[in-house]
CSV table of C-alpha atoms in Angstrom, one decimal:
chain,number,residue,atom,x,y,z
Z,1,MET,CA,14.2,-14.3,-19.6
Z,2,MET,CA,13.8,-16.8,-16.9
Z,3,ILE,CA,13.5,-15.5,-13.4
Z,4,ASP,CA,15.1,-17.4,-10.5
Z,5,VAL,CA,12.4,-17.1,-7.9
Z,6,ASN,CA,14.7,-18.2,-5.2
Z,7,ALA,CA,16.9,-15.2,-5.9
Z,8,ILE,CA,14.1,-12.7,-5.3
Z,9,GLN,CA,14.0,-11.7,-1.7
Z,10,VAL,CA,12.3,-8.8,0.2
Z,11,PRO,CA,12.8,-7.5,3.7
Z,12,VAL,CA,9.7,-8.5,5.8
Z,13,ALA,CA,9.3,-6.3,8.9
Z,14,ALA,CA,6.2,-7.9,10.3
Z,15,ILE,CA,3.4,-10.4,9.6
Z,16,SER,CA,0.0,-9.9,11.2
Z,17,ARG,CA,-2.6,-12.7,10.9
Z,18,HIS,CA,-6.4,-13.0,11.3
Z,19,ARG,CA,-7.3,-9.4,10.4
Z,20,LEU,CA,-11.0,-9.1,9.6
Z,21,MET,CA,-12.3,-6.5,7.3
Z,22,THR,CA,-9.5,-4.1,8.0
Z,23,ASP,CA,-7.2,-4.7,5.0
Z,24,GLY,CA,-9.6,-5.8,2.3
Z,25,ASP,CA,-12.4,-8.4,2.1
Z,26,GLY,CA,-12.6,-11.3,4.5
Z,27,VAL,CA,-9.8,-12.6,6.7
Z,28,THR,CA,-6.4,-11.2,5.7
Z,29,THR,CA,-2.8,-11.4,6.7
Z,30,LEU,CA,-0.9,-8.2,6.6
Z,31,VAL,CA,2.7,-8.5,5.4
Z,32,VAL,CA,4.6,-5.4,6.2
Z,33,LEU,CA,7.6,-4.8,3.9
Z,34,HIS,CA,10.6,-2.7,4.9
Z,35,SER,CA,11.7,0.5,3.0
Z,36,CYS,CA,9.9,3.6,1.9
Z,37,PRO,CA,10.8,6.6,-0.3
Z,38,LEU,CA,8.7,9.1,1.9
Z,39,ARG,CA,9.6,10.6,5.2
Z,40,CYS,CA,6.1,11.6,6.5
Z,41,ARG,CA,6.0,13.8,9.6
Z,42,TRP,CA,3.5,11.5,11.4
Z,43,CYS,CA,4.7,8.2,10.0
Z,44,LEU,CA,2.7,5.2,11.5
Z,45,ASN,CA,5.5,2.7,10.9
Z,46,PRO,CA,8.9,4.5,11.1
Z,47,GLN,CA,10.6,1.1,11.8
Z,48,THR,CA,10.0,0.3,8.2
Z,49,TRP,CA,12.6,2.9,7.0
Z,50,ARG,CA,14.8,3.7,10.0
Z,51,GLU,CA,18.3,2.3,9.9
Z,52,GLY,CA,18.9,-0.5,12.4
Z,53,SER,CA,15.3,-1.8,12.1
Z,54,THR,CA,14.9,-5.6,12.2
Z,55,TYR,CA,13.4,-7.6,9.3
Z,56,GLN,CA,13.6,-11.0,7.8
Z,57,MET,CA,14.6,-11.6,4.1
Z,58,MET,CA,12.1,-13.9,2.4
Z,59,THR,CA,11.6,-15.4,-1.0
Z,60,PRO,CA,8.0,-15.7,-2.5
Z,61,MET,CA,8.0,-19.4,-1.6
Z,62,GLN,CA,9.2,-18.8,1.9
Z,63,LEU,CA,6.5,-16.2,2.5
Z,64,TYR,CA,3.9,-18.6,1.1
Z,65,THR,CA,5.1,-21.4,3.4
Z,66,HIS,CA,4.7,-19.0,6.3
Z,67,VAL,CA,1.2,-17.7,5.5
Z,68,ARG,CA,-0.5,-20.7,4.0
Z,69,VAL,CA,-1.6,-21.9,7.4
Z,70,ASP,CA,-4.6,-19.6,6.9
Z,71,ASP,CA,-5.5,-20.9,3.5
Z,72,LEU,CA,-9.0,-22.1,4.7
Z,73,TYR,CA,-9.8,-18.8,6.2
Z,74,PHE,CA,-8.8,-17.0,3.0
Z,75,GLN,CA,-10.8,-19.2,0.7
Z,76,ALA,CA,-13.9,-19.4,3.0
Z,77,THR,CA,-14.1,-15.6,3.4
Z,78,GLY,CA,-12.7,-14.2,0.2
Z,79,GLY,CA,-9.6,-12.9,1.9
Z,80,GLY,CA,-5.9,-13.2,1.3
Z,81,ILE,CA,-2.7,-11.2,1.7
Z,82,THR,CA,-2.4,-7.4,2.1
Z,83,PHE,CA,1.0,-6.0,1.5
Z,84,GLY,CA,1.8,-2.8,3.5
Z,85,GLY,CA,4.8,-1.0,4.7
Z,86,GLY,CA,6.8,1.0,4.2
Z,87,GLU,CA,6.1,1.1,0.5
Z,88,PRO,CA,5.3,-2.3,-0.9
Z,89,ALA,CA,4.8,-1.1,-4.5
Z,90,ILE,CA,8.6,-0.9,-5.0
Z,91,ARG,CA,8.6,-4.8,-4.5
Z,92,SER,CA,6.4,-5.4,-7.6
Z,93,LEU,CA,8.6,-8.2,-9.0
Z,94,PHE,CA,8.4,-10.1,-5.7
Z,95,ILE,CA,4.6,-9.6,-5.5
Z,96,SER,CA,4.1,-10.8,-9.1
Z,97,GLN,CA,6.1,-13.9,-8.4
Z,98,PHE,CA,4.3,-14.5,-5.1
Z,99,ARG,CA,1.0,-14.3,-7.0
Z,100,LYS,CA,2.3,-17.3,-9.1
Z,101,VAL,CA,2.9,-19.6,-6.1
Z,102,ILE,CA,-0.3,-19.0,-4.1
Z,103,PRO,CA,-3.8,-20.4,-4.7
Z,104,LYS,CA,-5.6,-18.4,-7.3
Z,105,GLN,CA,-8.5,-17.9,-4.9
Z,106,TRP,CA,-6.4,-15.7,-2.6
Z,107,LYS,CA,-6.9,-12.0,-2.9
Z,108,ILE,CA,-3.9,-9.7,-3.1
Z,109,ASN,CA,-4.3,-6.2,-1.7
Z,110,ILE,CA,-1.7,-3.4,-1.5
Z,111,GLU,CA,-1.5,-0.4,0.7
Z,112,THR,CA,0.6,2.2,-1.2
Z,113,SER,CA,1.3,5.9,-1.6
Z,114,LEU,CA,1.9,5.2,-5.4
Z,115,ASN,CA,5.0,7.4,-5.1
Z,116,VAL,CA,7.1,4.9,-7.1
Z,117,PRO,CA,8.3,4.6,-10.7
Z,118,GLN,CA,5.5,3.8,-13.1
Z,119,GLU,CA,6.8,0.4,-14.2
Z,120,HIS,CA,6.1,-1.0,-10.7
Z,121,VAL,CA,2.4,0.0,-10.9
Z,122,GLU,CA,2.2,-1.4,-14.5
Z,123,GLN,CA,3.4,-4.7,-13.1
Z,124,LEU,CA,0.9,-4.7,-10.2
Z,125,ILE,CA,-2.3,-3.7,-12.1
Z,126,PRO,CA,-3.0,-7.2,-13.5
Z,127,ILE,CA,-2.4,-9.0,-10.2
Z,128,VAL,CA,-3.7,-6.7,-7.4
Z,129,ASP,CA,-7.3,-7.1,-6.4
Z,130,GLU,CA,-7.5,-3.9,-4.4
Z,131,PHE,CA,-5.3,-0.8,-4.2
Z,132,VAL,CA,-5.6,1.1,-0.9
Z,133,ILE,CA,-3.9,4.4,-1.9
Z,134,ASP,CA,-2.9,7.0,0.7
Z,135,ILE,CA,-2.5,10.2,-1.3
Z,136,LYS,CA,-1.8,12.4,1.7
Z,137,ASP,CA,-3.0,15.6,-0.2
Z,138,MET,CA,-3.2,16.3,-3.9
Z,139,ASN,CA,-1.8,19.8,-3.4
Z,140,PRO,CA,2.0,19.5,-4.3
Z,141,GLN,CA,3.1,22.1,-1.7
Z,142,ILE,CA,1.2,20.4,1.1
Z,143,TYR,CA,2.4,16.9,0.0
Z,144,GLU,CA,6.0,17.9,-0.1
Z,145,ALA,CA,5.8,19.8,3.2
Z,146,TYR,CA,4.4,16.6,4.9
Z,147,THR,CA,6.4,13.9,3.1
Z,148,SER,CA,9.7,15.7,2.1
Z,149,LYS,CA,9.0,14.4,-1.5
Z,150,ASP,CA,7.0,15.7,-4.4
Z,151,ASN,CA,3.9,13.9,-5.7
Z,152,THR,CA,4.6,13.9,-9.4
Z,153,LYS,CA,4.9,10.1,-9.5
Z,154,THR,CA,1.8,9.7,-7.4
Z,155,ILE,CA,-0.4,11.8,-9.7
Z,156,ALA,CA,1.0,10.1,-12.8
Z,157,ASN,CA,0.3,6.7,-11.4
Z,158,LEU,CA,-3.3,7.7,-10.4
Z,159,LYS,CA,-3.9,8.8,-13.9
Z,160,MET,CA,-2.5,5.6,-15.3
Z,161,ILE,CA,-4.7,3.5,-13.0
Z,162,ALA,CA,-7.8,5.4,-13.9
Z,163,SER,CA,-7.1,5.1,-17.6
Z,164,SER,CA,-6.6,1.4,-17.2
Z,165,GLY,CA,-10.3,1.1,-16.1
Z,166,ILE,CA,-9.7,-0.2,-12.6
Z,167,ALA,CA,-10.7,2.9,-10.6
Z,168,ASP,CA,-13.3,0.8,-8.9
Z,169,LYS,CA,-10.6,-1.5,-7.5
Z,170,CYS,CA,-9.1,1.5,-5.6
Z,171,LEU,CA,-9.9,2.9,-2.1
Z,172,ILE,CA,-8.4,6.3,-1.8
Z,173,ARG,CA,-7.5,7.4,1.7
Z,174,ILE,CA,-7.7,11.2,2.2
Z,175,PRO,CA,-6.4,12.2,5.6
Z,176,LEU,CA,-6.9,15.5,7.4
Z,177,ILE,CA,-3.4,16.1,8.7
Z,178,PRO,CA,-3.2,18.5,11.6
Z,179,GLY,CA,-0.7,21.3,10.9
Z,180,PHE,CA,-0.5,20.5,7.2
Z,181,ASN,CA,-3.9,20.6,5.5
Z,182,SER,CA,-7.5,21.6,6.2
Z,183,GLU,CA,-11.0,20.3,5.5
Z,184,GLU,CA,-11.1,22.4,2.4
Z,185,ASP,CA,-7.8,21.0,1.2
Z,186,SER,CA,-9.1,17.4,1.7
Z,187,GLU,CA,-12.3,18.3,-0.2
Z,188,ARG,CA,-10.3,19.7,-3.1
Z,189,SER,CA,-8.3,16.6,-3.2
Z,190,MET,CA,-11.4,14.4,-3.3
Z,191,GLN,CA,-13.0,16.5,-6.1
Z,192,GLN,CA,-9.8,16.3,-8.1
Z,193,LEU,CA,-9.8,12.5,-7.7
Z,194,LYS,CA,-13.4,12.3,-8.7
Z,195,ARG,CA,-12.7,14.1,-11.9
Z,196,MET,CA,-10.1,11.4,-12.6
Z,197,GLY,CA,-12.8,8.7,-12.2
Z,198,PHE,CA,-12.3,7.5,-8.6
Z,199,THR,CA,-15.4,6.9,-6.5
Z,200,ARG,CA,-14.3,5.1,-3.3
Z,201,PHE,CA,-12.9,7.3,-0.6
Z,202,ASP,CA,-11.9,7.0,3.1
Z,203,LYS,CA,-11.7,10.4,4.7
Z,204,PHE,CA,-10.3,10.5,8.2
Z,205,GLU,CA,-8.2,12.6,10.6
Z,206,TYR,CA,-4.7,11.7,11.8
Z,207,LYS,CA,-4.4,11.4,15.6
Z,208,THR,CA,-1.2,13.2,16.4
Z,209,ASP,CA,0.5,15.0,19.3
Z,210,ILE,CA,-1.1,18.2,18.0
Z,211,ASN,CA,-4.7,17.0,18.5
Z,212,ARG,CA,-4.3,14.9,21.6
């Protein structure tokens, strides 16, 4: 079935250029997409899901036209585009079409909770250079208390990624969330992920009203 690329649009909430070693290798441009299935207590970007937030609808070619000004930076440093949000993984069709219109040397990274239907992750695996996965906590009770959703999809997608042999392309973010989990909980999450085959982790603490 032919896909009309011009009919594929996503809501772009923000575009941040010239990011160095913060969203993947080299110089990157962060493209923040609107919409998220989670409602995290300490959400960093609530404007990506709140009603009334502003965003611009873009096709893959329109986005490419906007970001290609930094082509030389991307190719010289091994950088590219990082999709964040919100939850960019639900825009897998858009990202796969965007991959087709950009130079093959550009990297594509994605910051995701993986709490999306599996078909989205299946579409992203062949085209994403690095997954930055924020798992919150692997404990289902802690996860639901913090996000208002269960983590069944997240765990299933983690297992699928690991079985696909690309665990080394994943950086797993394991936060210590004041009021929700403990150091011991974070350590248990990391050990569970290690058993799945993941080896790259970013452990950190959320800065919230509780610990200020």
